Amino acid sequence: MSFPLDPSSYQWSQQSPFLWRRRALASESMWIPRPKELHEMFIRGTISLEPSLPSSTLKSAVRNAWRKLRFEFPELVAKGQYQDGKPFMQCQIPKDEDEINEWIYRTAFFDQGLNDLGFEGQRENHFLRKQAFDLETASLLLYLELDTDEDSVSRFHLMLNMDHEATDGIGTRILFGKYLSLLAKVLSGSPGVGQGEIEWAESSRNLSPPWISIMDEEQVTSGPEYDEMAQMNKTLLLENMAQNPGLPLLTPPSPPSQQTHFITLSTTQTTTLLASIKTISPAANITSLAHAALVLAVLRSTPPPLPPTFSSSCWLNGRSYLRPTTQIPQPVKEYIQCCMSFAPIIFPDLSSLLPAKDASKNEIKHKLKKACLVATSEYTKIRERKSILPEIVVLLEAIGEAMSTAKMQNPTTPAQRPTTAAPLESSERTTLAADRQMQLLLSDGKAEQYIAHSYPHPSSSPPLFTVEEVNFAANADTELIVRMSSWRNRTTISGEWNTRDYERAYIDRFLAEVVGTMLAIVD
């Protein structure tokens, strides 16, 4: 495989007065052929109002802020299309107010009840309401905690649903924070945010450029170093990861259903854990500890013989490798479109990391420290790399092309993302054992980077509303997604999986083992 890369070939171009298109970039090519169900991401905020508001006032503000978000971030509705067999991202700009009102009707939903539905309950509610309009890439559900005879709202739950073609998990959080800012402006009566006329054709000026066109000067798209890293990524993704240990899949599969489980540590537990990590190494952090704990938990569930190494994937938020522009002065906090890259976290000598089934806390602590030092060293290598964004582009697009070809040849068979291998050449068709599947660890960092505790933000006056809790989940394929995030100085470890592949009780126990292993470091 050769690795040519031409950043200029990804620019947006105008196809008609209200239609813009560009070539699909990197992981976008892999999302387009996948089943729509697997694209779904959901973020939910629990929000308190002070003072309370009439429900009609809040609903009107929610619609108006949604309308404004569509203008400011037109890629909210970007979706993948094929032209002459090639994948493109396409963005339709509304022609007029009638068209935007129809879009709001299809994508903004409202419900109320006496009790909090919880994340999974509201996600199911949201999914049922949007099914009739499932081609949309973004939707919103406002759920009011409200008696049917009442009209004053003091607490509500807002859920944003995004399609992975249009953005990624960090982009979803950024959009949620931007939406809450707009909602606060509408509620406060800020000028220019209400029902005034909008020149929708001007919205195209707000389209974010493809990230490959605004990379910092350290990112390279050719040369020996670029070729070496691109080849390494290919070998890791298509060959080495096929040997990874993994959790057993259900045989036969059960009826499919997306599930999520959250384990949130207290503020005290989080503070103590963060301090204990530094006893391993000053360079260690909670991400390297969680990665080590996940590996140990997987090893304990894997029958012998173990492979010699574990080539674990690290999917990176690439926004810190973008340069500021006039349109996007803070790309880390403002860039919406998918912007991810890949690097390996390699654990050698797995047999030395495997705890005994009846291991004491001291033994687990010893193994955890050893694995954490390995992970810390691997993450340090990633941080020290200057160029990391472009090296995966051609490979992901080749995998996407193979997935698209397979889908066209077998249109009735759901497309599957090759988590360890891709059907590029016959010699590369290595796959993980059919009855086991590897896990992904995604460290999302502090949600406060994108979402404020209260709004308006910043403000010297008392807030209009306060965000009490934030939760995020994406729909999973055959892998278990283990996610780590932080909100209000509390760390959450969560799991996302499909009941087709795993029993809930099994995953709940596995996640508890990961968290318990992490806490073993605390004296």
Short mmCIF file of C-alpha atoms in Angstrom, two decimals:
data_model
loop_
_atom_site.label_atom_id
_atom_site.label_comp_id
_atom_site.label_asym_id
_atom_site.label_seq_id
_atom_site.Cartn_x
_atom_site.Cartn_y
_atom_site.Cartn_z
CA MET A 1 0.00 0.00 0.00
CA SER A 2 1.30 3.46 -0.88
CA PHE A 3 0.46 6.47 1.26
CA PRO A 4 -0.05 9.54 -0.96
CA LEU A 5 -1.81 12.43 0.78
CA ASP A 6 -3.01 15.66 -0.81
CA PRO A 7 -4.56 18.02 1.79
CA SER A 8 -5.86 20.36 -0.94
CA SER A 9 -8.24 17.67 -2.24
CA TYR A 10 -10.52 17.88 0.81
CA GLN A 11 -11.79 21.46 0.52
CA TRP A 12 -15.50 22.31 0.58
CA SER A 13 -16.95 23.19 -2.83
CA GLN A 14 -20.32 24.70 -3.66
CA GLN A 15 -22.49 22.38 -5.78
CA SER A 16 -25.57 24.62 -5.89
CA PRO A 17 -26.75 27.76 -4.07
CA PHE A 18 -27.56 25.73 -0.93
CA LEU A 19 -25.45 22.58 -1.25
CA TRP A 20 -21.79 22.15 -0.27
CA ARG A 21 -19.64 19.06 -0.60
CA ARG A 22 -16.12 17.86 0.15
CA ARG A 23 -14.21 14.60 0.01
CA ALA A 24 -14.67 12.41 3.11
CA LEU A 25 -11.63 12.60 5.36
CA ALA A 26 -10.01 9.75 7.32
CA SER A 27 -12.50 8.06 9.71
CA GLU A 28 -15.49 9.67 7.97
CA SER A 29 -14.96 7.14 5.17
CA MET A 30 -15.38 4.31 7.67
CA TRP A 31 -18.54 5.67 9.26
CA ILE A 32 -20.47 6.22 6.03
CA PRO A 33 -20.92 2.51 5.10
CA ARG A 34 -21.66 1.38 8.66
CA PRO A 35 -25.26 0.74 9.80
CA LYS A 36 -26.97 3.92 11.02
CA GLU A 37 -27.53 2.44 14.47
CA LEU A 38 -23.78 2.32 15.07
CA HIS A 39 -23.38 6.04 14.30
CA GLU A 40 -25.39 7.21 17.30
CA MET A 41 -23.89 9.29 20.13
CA PHE A 42 -25.84 10.77 23.03
CA ILE A 43 -24.91 13.40 25.60
CA ARG A 44 -27.26 14.28 28.45
CA GLY A 45 -27.19 17.13 30.92
CA THR A 46 -29.25 17.39 34.11
CA ILE A 47 -29.98 21.07 34.60
CA SER A 48 -31.57 23.15 37.37
CA LEU A 49 -33.21 26.53 36.80
CA GLU A 50 -33.10 29.46 39.21
CA PRO A 51 -35.69 30.89 39.27
CA SER A 52 -38.08 28.38 37.72
CA LEU A 53 -39.71 29.14 34.36
CA PRO A 54 -43.03 28.37 32.67
CA SER A 55 -42.66 25.26 30.51
CA SER A 56 -43.83 27.17 27.43
CA THR A 57 -41.04 29.73 27.91
CA LEU A 58 -38.39 27.03 28.18
CA LYS A 59 -39.69 25.08 25.18
CA SER A 60 -39.72 28.20 23.03
CA ALA A 61 -36.16 29.03 24.09
CA VAL A 62 -35.02 25.47 23.33
CA ARG A 63 -36.41 25.75 19.79
CA ASN A 64 -34.85 29.17 19.19
CA ALA A 65 -31.42 28.11 20.47
CA TRP A 66 -31.60 24.97 18.28
CA ARG A 67 -32.38 27.18 15.30
CA LYS A 68 -29.41 29.43 16.05
CA LEU A 69 -27.08 26.45 16.53
CA ARG A 70 -28.00 25.25 13.02
CA PHE A 71 -26.92 28.63 11.62
CA GLU A 72 -23.66 28.88 13.56
CA PHE A 73 -22.64 25.25 12.97
CA PRO A 74 -24.00 24.10 9.61
CA GLU A 75 -21.98 20.85 9.86
CA LEU A 76 -24.59 19.85 12.44
CA VAL A 77 -26.42 18.28 9.47
CA ALA A 78 -23.40 17.13 7.42
CA LYS A 79 -23.82 13.58 6.18
CA GLY A 80 -21.99 11.12 3.99
CA GLN A 81 -22.91 10.45 0.37
CA TYR A 82 -21.38 8.55 -2.53
CA GLN A 83 -20.61 10.05 -5.93
CA ASP A 84 -19.08 7.82 -8.61
CA GLY A 85 -18.34 5.30 -5.87
CA LYS A 86 -16.35 7.81 -3.79
CA PRO A 87 -17.41 8.98 -0.30
CA PHE A 88 -18.19 12.65 0.22
CA MET A 89 -19.45 14.77 3.10
CA GLN A 90 -22.42 16.89 2.07
CA CYS A 91 -24.01 19.85 3.84
CA GLN A 92 -27.40 21.30 2.91
CA ILE A 93 -27.97 24.95 3.82
CA PRO A 94 -31.63 25.86 4.56
CA LYS A 95 -33.29 27.99 1.88
CA ASP A 96 -35.71 29.85 4.15
CA GLU A 97 -37.55 29.94 7.46
CA ASP A 98 -40.12 27.38 6.33
CA GLU A 99 -37.39 24.84 5.71
CA ILE A 100 -35.71 25.48 9.06
CA ASN A 101 -39.05 25.23 10.88
CA GLU A 102 -39.66 21.85 9.26
CA TRP A 103 -36.20 20.75 10.39
CA ILE A 104 -36.92 21.85 13.97
CA TYR A 105 -40.17 19.87 13.89
CA ARG A 106 -38.25 16.75 12.80
CA THR A 107 -35.40 17.10 15.29
CA ALA A 108 -36.53 18.87 18.51
CA PHE A 109 -38.63 16.71 20.83
CA PHE A 110 -40.32 17.36 24.18
CA ASP A 111 -41.57 15.17 27.01
CA GLN A 112 -42.26 15.43 30.71
CA GLY A 113 -42.86 13.25 33.74
CA LEU A 114 -42.71 13.10 37.50
CA ASN A 115 -39.36 11.33 37.69
CA ASP A 116 -35.94 11.36 36.09
CA LEU A 117 -35.79 8.67 33.38
CA GLY A 118 -32.06 8.14 33.82
CA PHE A 119 -29.63 8.11 30.91
CA GLU A 120 -30.77 4.82 29.39
CA GLY A 121 -34.46 5.64 29.84
CA GLN A 122 -34.12 9.02 28.15
CA ARG A 123 -31.97 7.56 25.38
CA GLU A 124 -34.66 4.97 24.64
CA ASN A 125 -37.33 7.70 24.73
CA HIS A 126 -35.22 9.83 22.40
CA PHE A 127 -34.55 6.98 20.00
CA LEU A 128 -38.25 6.09 19.71
CA ARG A 129 -39.20 9.70 18.95
CA LYS A 130 -36.57 10.19 16.27
CA GLN A 131 -37.15 6.88 14.47
CA ALA A 132 -39.57 8.45 12.00
CA PHE A 133 -36.85 10.97 11.06
CA ASP A 134 -33.83 8.70 11.40
CA LEU A 135 -32.02 10.14 8.38
CA GLU A 136 -31.32 13.28 10.43
CA THR A 137 -27.80 13.60 11.83
CA ALA A 138 -28.75 15.65 14.90
CA SER A 139 -31.70 15.75 17.28
CA LEU A 140 -32.60 17.07 20.71
CA LEU A 141 -34.90 15.88 23.50
CA LEU A 142 -36.00 18.14 26.35
CA TYR A 143 -37.43 16.15 29.26
CA LEU A 144 -39.11 18.18 32.01
CA GLU A 145 -39.43 16.89 35.55
CA LEU A 146 -42.95 18.18 35.86
CA ASP A 147 -46.35 17.08 37.13
CA THR A 148 -49.00 17.20 34.41
CA ASP A 149 -50.92 19.81 36.43
CA GLU A 150 -47.88 22.03 36.92
CA ASP A 151 -46.33 24.55 34.58
CA SER A 152 -43.31 25.84 36.47
CA VAL A 153 -40.04 24.10 35.57
CA SER A 154 -37.11 24.05 37.99
CA ARG A 155 -35.30 20.94 36.73
CA PHE A 156 -34.95 19.38 33.29
CA HIS A 157 -32.83 16.94 31.31
CA LEU A 158 -31.49 17.84 27.89
CA MET A 159 -30.19 15.16 25.53
CA LEU A 160 -28.34 15.83 22.28
CA ASN A 161 -28.04 13.03 19.72
CA MET A 162 -25.36 13.26 17.02
CA ASP A 163 -24.36 11.08 14.08
CA HIS A 164 -20.70 10.01 14.00
CA GLU A 165 -20.52 11.01 10.33
CA ALA A 166 -20.99 14.65 11.32
CA THR A 167 -18.74 14.78 14.38
CA ASP A 168 -17.01 12.69 17.05
CA GLY A 169 -17.44 12.40 20.81
CA ILE A 170 -15.45 15.54 21.62
CA GLY A 171 -17.26 17.46 18.88
CA THR A 172 -20.57 16.34 20.43
CA ARG A 173 -19.50 17.78 23.77
CA ILE A 174 -18.42 21.02 22.11
CA LEU A 175 -21.79 21.31 20.37
CA PHE A 176 -23.61 20.64 23.64
CA GLY A 177 -21.67 23.41 25.37
CA LYS A 178 -22.30 25.81 22.47
CA TYR A 179 -26.00 24.97 22.56
CA LEU A 180 -26.24 25.65 26.30
CA SER A 181 -24.57 29.04 25.74
CA LEU A 182 -27.14 29.88 23.07
CA LEU A 183 -29.98 28.69 25.31
CA ALA A 184 -28.78 31.00 28.08
CA LYS A 185 -28.62 33.91 25.65
CA VAL A 186 -32.16 33.25 24.44
CA LEU A 187 -33.49 33.03 28.00
CA SER A 188 -31.70 36.23 28.98
CA GLY A 189 -33.08 38.09 25.98
CA SER A 190 -29.68 38.82 24.43
CA PRO A 191 -30.01 40.75 21.17
CA GLY A 192 -29.60 38.83 17.94
CA VAL A 193 -30.49 35.43 19.37
CA GLY A 194 -34.27 35.48 19.27
CA GLN A 195 -36.74 35.04 16.45
CA GLY A 196 -35.20 37.63 14.13
CA GLU A 197 -34.78 36.85 10.46
CA ILE A 198 -31.63 34.97 9.49
CA GLU A 199 -29.99 35.06 6.08
CA TRP A 200 -29.57 31.32 5.82
CA ALA A 201 -27.37 31.46 2.73
CA GLU A 202 -24.77 33.16 4.96
CA SER A 203 -24.60 30.00 7.08
CA SER A 204 -22.19 28.43 4.59
CA ARG A 205 -19.53 30.90 5.75
CA ASN A 206 -19.58 29.10 9.10
CA LEU A 207 -18.62 25.70 7.66
CA SER A 208 -15.50 24.48 9.44
CA PRO A 209 -12.59 23.73 7.13
CA PRO A 210 -11.43 20.11 6.96
CA TRP A 211 -8.91 19.63 9.74
CA ILE A 212 -6.24 18.50 7.29
CA SER A 213 -6.13 22.06 5.90
CA ILE A 214 -5.49 23.70 9.30
CA MET A 215 -2.91 21.36 10.85
CA ASP A 216 0.00 22.93 12.70
CA GLU A 217 3.39 23.10 11.01
CA GLU A 218 4.67 19.98 12.81
CA GLN A 219 2.29 17.65 10.94
CA VAL A 220 3.93 16.04 7.89
CA THR A 221 2.23 14.48 4.87
CA SER A 222 5.24 12.96 3.12
CA GLY A 223 8.80 11.83 3.69
CA PRO A 224 10.52 8.88 5.41
CA GLU A 225 9.10 9.56 8.89
CA TYR A 226 5.57 9.87 7.52
CA ASP A 227 5.91 6.64 5.51
CA GLU A 228 7.35 4.75 8.48
CA MET A 229 4.52 5.77 10.83
CA ALA A 230 1.86 5.10 8.20
CA GLN A 231 3.25 1.59 7.64
CA MET A 232 3.44 0.97 11.39
CA ASN A 233 -0.22 1.95 11.82
CA LYS A 234 -1.19 -0.40 9.00
CA THR A 235 0.69 -3.31 10.55
CA LEU A 236 -0.77 -2.69 13.99
CA LEU A 237 -4.38 -2.25 12.91
CA LEU A 238 -4.50 -5.00 10.30
CA GLU A 239 -2.19 -7.61 11.78
CA ASN A 240 -0.94 -7.22 15.35
CA MET A 241 -4.28 -6.42 16.96
CA ALA A 242 -5.71 -9.65 15.59
CA GLN A 243 -3.68 -11.43 18.28
CA ASN A 244 -5.02 -9.39 21.20
CA PRO A 245 -6.86 -11.09 24.05
CA GLY A 246 -10.50 -10.13 24.46
CA LEU A 247 -13.76 -10.78 26.27
CA PRO A 248 -15.90 -13.78 25.27
CA LEU A 249 -18.87 -13.08 23.00
CA LEU A 250 -22.25 -14.67 23.63
CA THR A 251 -22.90 -17.84 21.64
CA PRO A 252 -25.47 -17.81 20.19
CA PRO A 253 -26.03 -14.04 20.10
CA SER A 254 -28.87 -12.56 22.15
CA PRO A 255 -31.45 -10.01 20.90
CA PRO A 256 -29.62 -6.71 20.26
CA SER A 257 -29.99 -3.71 22.53
CA GLN A 258 -27.58 -0.88 23.31
CA GLN A 259 -26.62 -0.72 26.98
CA THR A 260 -24.59 1.65 29.15
CA HIS A 261 -23.34 1.39 32.72
CA PHE A 262 -21.79 4.28 34.68
CA ILE A 263 -19.60 3.96 37.79
CA THR A 264 -18.88 7.39 39.28
CA LEU A 265 -16.31 7.82 42.02
CA SER A 266 -16.89 10.32 44.80
CA THR A 267 -14.88 13.53 44.95
CA THR A 268 -12.85 12.08 47.82
CA GLN A 269 -12.16 8.84 45.96
CA THR A 270 -11.10 10.77 42.86
CA THR A 271 -8.79 13.09 44.80
CA THR A 272 -7.18 10.20 46.67
CA LEU A 273 -6.76 8.18 43.48
CA LEU A 274 -5.12 11.07 41.61
CA ALA A 275 -2.65 11.56 44.46
CA SER A 276 -1.85 7.83 44.65
CA ILE A 277 -1.07 7.65 40.94
CA LYS A 278 1.89 9.98 41.41
CA THR A 279 3.50 7.42 43.75
CA ILE A 280 3.96 5.19 40.68
CA SER A 281 5.69 7.87 38.61
CA PRO A 282 5.51 11.66 38.39
CA ALA A 283 4.65 11.17 34.71
CA ALA A 284 1.79 8.75 35.39
CA ASN A 285 -1.80 9.94 35.13
CA ILE A 286 -5.28 8.52 35.47
CA THR A 287 -5.43 7.60 31.77
CA SER A 288 -2.34 5.37 31.99
CA LEU A 289 -3.67 3.85 35.22
CA ALA A 290 -7.07 3.09 33.67
CA HIS A 291 -5.44 1.58 30.59
CA ALA A 292 -3.29 -0.64 32.80
CA ALA A 293 -6.30 -1.70 34.90
CA LEU A 294 -8.28 -2.55 31.76
CA VAL A 295 -5.44 -4.72 30.44
CA LEU A 296 -5.17 -6.59 33.76
CA ALA A 297 -8.93 -7.19 33.85
CA VAL A 298 -8.89 -8.51 30.27
CA LEU A 299 -5.94 -10.79 30.99
CA ARG A 300 -7.75 -12.32 33.96
CA SER A 301 -10.70 -13.20 31.73
CA THR A 302 -8.56 -14.66 28.92
CA PRO A 303 -7.81 -18.40 28.85
CA PRO A 304 -4.20 -19.50 28.25
CA PRO A 305 -2.03 -19.32 26.33
CA LEU A 306 -1.61 -15.56 26.32
CA PRO A 307 -0.09 -13.83 23.29
CA PRO A 308 3.34 -12.29 23.92
CA THR A 309 2.13 -8.68 23.56
CA PHE A 310 -1.05 -6.63 23.76
CA SER A 311 -1.18 -3.98 21.00
CA SER A 312 -3.87 -1.76 22.46
CA SER A 313 -5.33 1.09 20.44
CA CYS A 314 -5.28 4.71 21.51
CA TRP A 315 -7.71 6.83 19.50
CA LEU A 316 -6.59 10.42 19.90
CA ASN A 317 -8.51 13.67 19.89
CA GLY A 318 -6.55 15.51 17.20
CA ARG A 319 -7.68 19.08 17.94
CA SER A 320 -4.52 19.98 19.84
CA TYR A 321 -2.59 19.47 16.57
CA LEU A 322 -4.57 22.16 14.74
CA ARG A 323 -3.48 25.76 14.37
CA PRO A 324 -5.75 28.66 15.39
CA THR A 325 -7.54 30.48 12.58
CA THR A 326 -9.69 33.60 12.40
CA GLN A 327 -12.79 31.43 12.17
CA ILE A 328 -11.64 28.94 14.84
CA PRO A 329 -9.32 30.75 17.28
CA GLN A 330 -9.42 27.87 19.81
CA PRO A 331 -9.66 24.61 17.83
CA VAL A 332 -9.26 22.48 20.98
CA LYS A 333 -12.55 23.91 22.27
CA GLU A 334 -14.29 24.86 19.02
CA TYR A 335 -13.57 22.43 16.18
CA ILE A 336 -16.68 20.34 15.47
CA GLN A 337 -15.98 17.87 12.68
CA CYS A 338 -14.41 14.42 13.24
CA CYS A 339 -10.76 14.96 14.15
CA MET A 340 -9.13 11.78 15.38
CA SER A 341 -5.90 9.91 14.93
CA PHE A 342 -4.40 6.68 16.15
CA ALA A 343 -1.38 5.50 18.11
CA PRO A 344 -0.59 2.18 19.76
CA ILE A 345 -0.16 1.43 23.46
CA ILE A 346 1.92 -1.76 23.47
CA PHE A 347 2.15 -3.99 26.55
CA PRO A 348 4.96 -6.60 26.18
CA ASP A 349 5.52 -9.73 28.27
CA LEU A 350 1.86 -10.24 29.19
CA SER A 351 2.54 -13.30 31.32
CA SER A 352 4.42 -11.10 33.80
CA LEU A 353 1.35 -8.85 34.13
CA LEU A 354 -1.23 -11.59 34.68
CA PRO A 355 -2.52 -11.62 38.29
CA ALA A 356 -3.51 -14.93 39.83
CA LYS A 357 -7.24 -15.60 40.06
CA ASP A 358 -7.01 -15.41 43.86
CA ALA A 359 -4.49 -12.55 43.83
CA SER A 360 -4.17 -10.47 46.98
CA LYS A 361 -4.50 -6.70 46.89
CA ASN A 362 -0.72 -6.38 47.17
CA GLU A 363 -0.18 -8.63 44.15
CA ILE A 364 -2.75 -6.72 42.10
CA LYS A 365 -1.15 -3.46 43.20
CA HIS A 366 2.29 -4.73 42.12
CA LYS A 367 1.02 -5.87 38.71
CA LEU A 368 -0.94 -2.64 38.28
CA LYS A 369 2.13 -0.50 38.97
CA LYS A 370 4.14 -2.50 36.45
CA ALA A 371 1.46 -2.18 33.76
CA CYS A 372 0.94 1.50 34.56
CA LEU A 373 4.65 2.21 34.05
CA VAL A 374 4.43 0.55 30.64
CA ALA A 375 1.35 2.59 29.72
CA THR A 376 2.95 5.79 31.00
CA SER A 377 6.02 5.19 28.83
CA GLU A 378 3.81 4.53 25.79
CA TYR A 379 1.70 7.66 26.35
CA THR A 380 4.89 9.69 26.81
CA LYS A 381 6.09 8.50 23.40
CA ILE A 382 2.81 9.70 21.89
CA ARG A 383 3.11 13.13 23.53
CA GLU A 384 6.68 13.47 22.27
CA ARG A 385 5.73 12.75 18.66
CA LYS A 386 5.48 15.94 16.66
CA SER A 387 3.40 14.60 13.77
CA ILE A 388 0.53 12.27 14.54
CA LEU A 389 -2.58 13.35 12.61
CA PRO A 390 -1.95 12.63 8.89
CA GLU A 391 -0.30 9.20 9.17
CA ILE A 392 -3.58 7.31 9.57
CA VAL A 393 -5.63 9.08 6.87
CA VAL A 394 -4.93 6.89 3.84
CA LEU A 395 -5.29 3.66 5.82
CA LEU A 396 -8.68 4.61 7.30
CA GLU A 397 -9.91 5.67 3.88
CA ALA A 398 -8.73 2.36 2.38
CA ILE A 399 -10.58 0.46 5.11
CA GLY A 400 -13.66 2.58 4.45
CA GLU A 401 -13.44 1.81 0.73
CA ALA A 402 -13.21 -1.92 1.47
CA MET A 403 -16.25 -1.69 3.75
CA SER A 404 -18.18 0.20 1.08
CA THR A 405 -17.28 -2.37 -1.57
CA ALA A 406 -18.37 -5.21 0.70
CA LYS A 407 -21.65 -3.44 1.40
CA MET A 408 -22.37 -2.91 -2.31
CA GLN A 409 -21.58 -6.56 -3.08
CA ASN A 410 -23.81 -7.76 -0.23
CA PRO A 411 -26.41 -5.00 0.27
CA THR A 412 -28.60 -7.15 2.54
CA THR A 413 -25.74 -7.92 4.92
CA PRO A 414 -25.06 -5.21 7.55
CA ALA A 415 -21.64 -3.63 7.15
CA GLN A 416 -19.25 -4.38 9.99
CA ARG A 417 -16.31 -2.28 11.04
CA PRO A 418 -13.16 -4.43 10.98
CA THR A 419 -11.96 -3.76 14.51
CA THR A 420 -8.74 -5.73 14.05
CA ALA A 421 -8.44 -6.37 10.34
CA ALA A 422 -9.70 -5.10 7.00
CA PRO A 423 -10.40 -6.98 3.76
CA LEU A 424 -7.80 -5.09 1.72
CA GLU A 425 -5.77 -7.99 0.35
CA SER A 426 -6.23 -11.71 0.89
CA SER A 427 -2.95 -11.97 2.78
CA GLU A 428 -4.17 -9.37 5.28
CA ARG A 429 -7.43 -11.08 6.28
CA THR A 430 -6.47 -11.91 9.82
CA THR A 431 -9.23 -11.70 12.43
CA LEU A 432 -9.61 -12.00 16.16
CA ALA A 433 -10.94 -15.34 17.41
CA ALA A 434 -14.60 -15.51 16.46
CA ASP A 435 -15.78 -16.04 20.04
CA ARG A 436 -13.87 -13.12 21.59
CA GLN A 437 -13.66 -9.39 21.01
CA MET A 438 -11.20 -6.74 22.14
CA GLN A 439 -12.05 -3.65 24.16
CA LEU A 440 -11.50 0.05 23.55
CA LEU A 441 -10.45 2.51 26.23
CA LEU A 442 -11.43 6.10 25.47
CA SER A 443 -10.24 8.78 27.87
CA ASP A 444 -12.42 11.83 27.31
CA GLY A 445 -10.84 14.09 29.93
CA LYS A 446 -12.65 16.82 31.81
CA ALA A 447 -16.05 17.73 30.40
CA GLU A 448 -15.48 21.25 31.76
CA GLN A 449 -13.18 21.88 28.80
CA TYR A 450 -16.34 22.14 26.70
CA ILE A 451 -19.28 22.51 29.09
CA ALA A 452 -19.51 25.08 31.90
CA HIS A 453 -20.97 24.40 35.35
CA SER A 454 -23.46 27.23 34.91
CA TYR A 455 -24.74 29.63 32.25
CA PRO A 456 -24.36 32.35 31.10
CA HIS A 457 -20.63 31.70 31.20
CA PRO A 458 -18.63 33.63 32.10
CA SER A 459 -20.90 35.96 34.02
CA SER A 460 -20.71 38.11 37.12
CA SER A 461 -24.47 37.85 37.70
CA PRO A 462 -26.28 34.85 39.23
CA PRO A 463 -26.64 32.02 36.69
CA LEU A 464 -29.85 31.31 34.82
CA PHE A 465 -29.25 27.59 35.10
CA THR A 466 -26.73 25.14 36.53
CA VAL A 467 -25.53 21.91 34.92
CA GLU A 468 -25.59 19.32 37.69
CA GLU A 469 -24.52 16.24 35.76
CA VAL A 470 -23.24 15.31 32.30
CA ASN A 471 -23.18 11.81 30.77
CA PHE A 472 -22.11 10.64 27.33
CA ALA A 473 -22.37 7.32 25.48
CA ALA A 474 -21.99 6.04 21.94
CA ASN A 475 -23.61 2.97 20.43
CA ALA A 476 -21.25 -0.01 20.32
CA ASP A 477 -20.67 -2.71 17.72
CA THR A 478 -19.14 -6.00 18.92
CA GLU A 479 -16.53 -4.30 21.11
CA LEU A 480 -17.01 -3.19 24.69
CA ILE A 481 -16.20 0.53 24.87
CA VAL A 482 -14.73 1.48 28.24
CA ARG A 483 -14.84 5.23 28.69
CA MET A 484 -13.34 7.50 31.32
CA SER A 485 -14.34 11.10 31.95
CA SER A 486 -14.47 13.71 34.68
CA TRP A 487 -17.13 16.20 35.78
CA ARG A 488 -17.08 18.37 38.90
CA ASN A 489 -13.94 16.62 40.20
CA ARG A 490 -15.55 13.18 40.02
CA THR A 491 -14.20 10.45 37.74
CA THR A 492 -16.64 8.23 35.86
CA ILE A 493 -15.79 4.87 34.31
CA SER A 494 -18.51 3.71 31.93
CA GLY A 495 -19.13 0.86 29.55
CA GLU A 496 -21.04 0.77 26.26
CA TRP A 497 -21.99 -2.54 24.66
CA ASN A 498 -24.63 -4.50 22.75
CA THR A 499 -26.66 -7.20 24.53
CA ARG A 500 -26.34 -9.23 21.34
CA ASP A 501 -22.72 -9.86 22.36
CA TYR A 502 -22.52 -9.58 26.16
CA GLU A 503 -24.77 -10.14 29.17
CA ARG A 504 -25.29 -7.04 31.28
CA ALA A 505 -24.38 -8.81 34.53
CA TYR A 506 -21.07 -9.92 33.02
CA ILE A 507 -20.15 -6.41 31.83
CA ASP A 508 -21.23 -4.85 35.13
CA ARG A 509 -18.86 -7.24 36.95
CA PHE A 510 -16.06 -6.58 34.45
CA LEU A 511 -16.35 -2.79 34.86
CA ALA A 512 -16.42 -3.19 38.63
CA GLU A 513 -13.21 -5.21 38.35
CA VAL A 514 -11.56 -2.46 36.27
CA VAL A 515 -12.52 0.17 38.86
CA GLY A 516 -11.51 -2.09 41.75
CA THR A 517 -8.14 -2.70 40.10
CA MET A 518 -7.60 1.05 39.70
CA LEU A 519 -8.42 1.62 43.37
CA ALA A 520 -5.91 -1.05 44.43
CA ILE A 521 -3.24 1.62 44.08
CA VAL A 522 -4.77 3.50 47.03
CA ASP A 523 -3.21 2.55 50.39
#
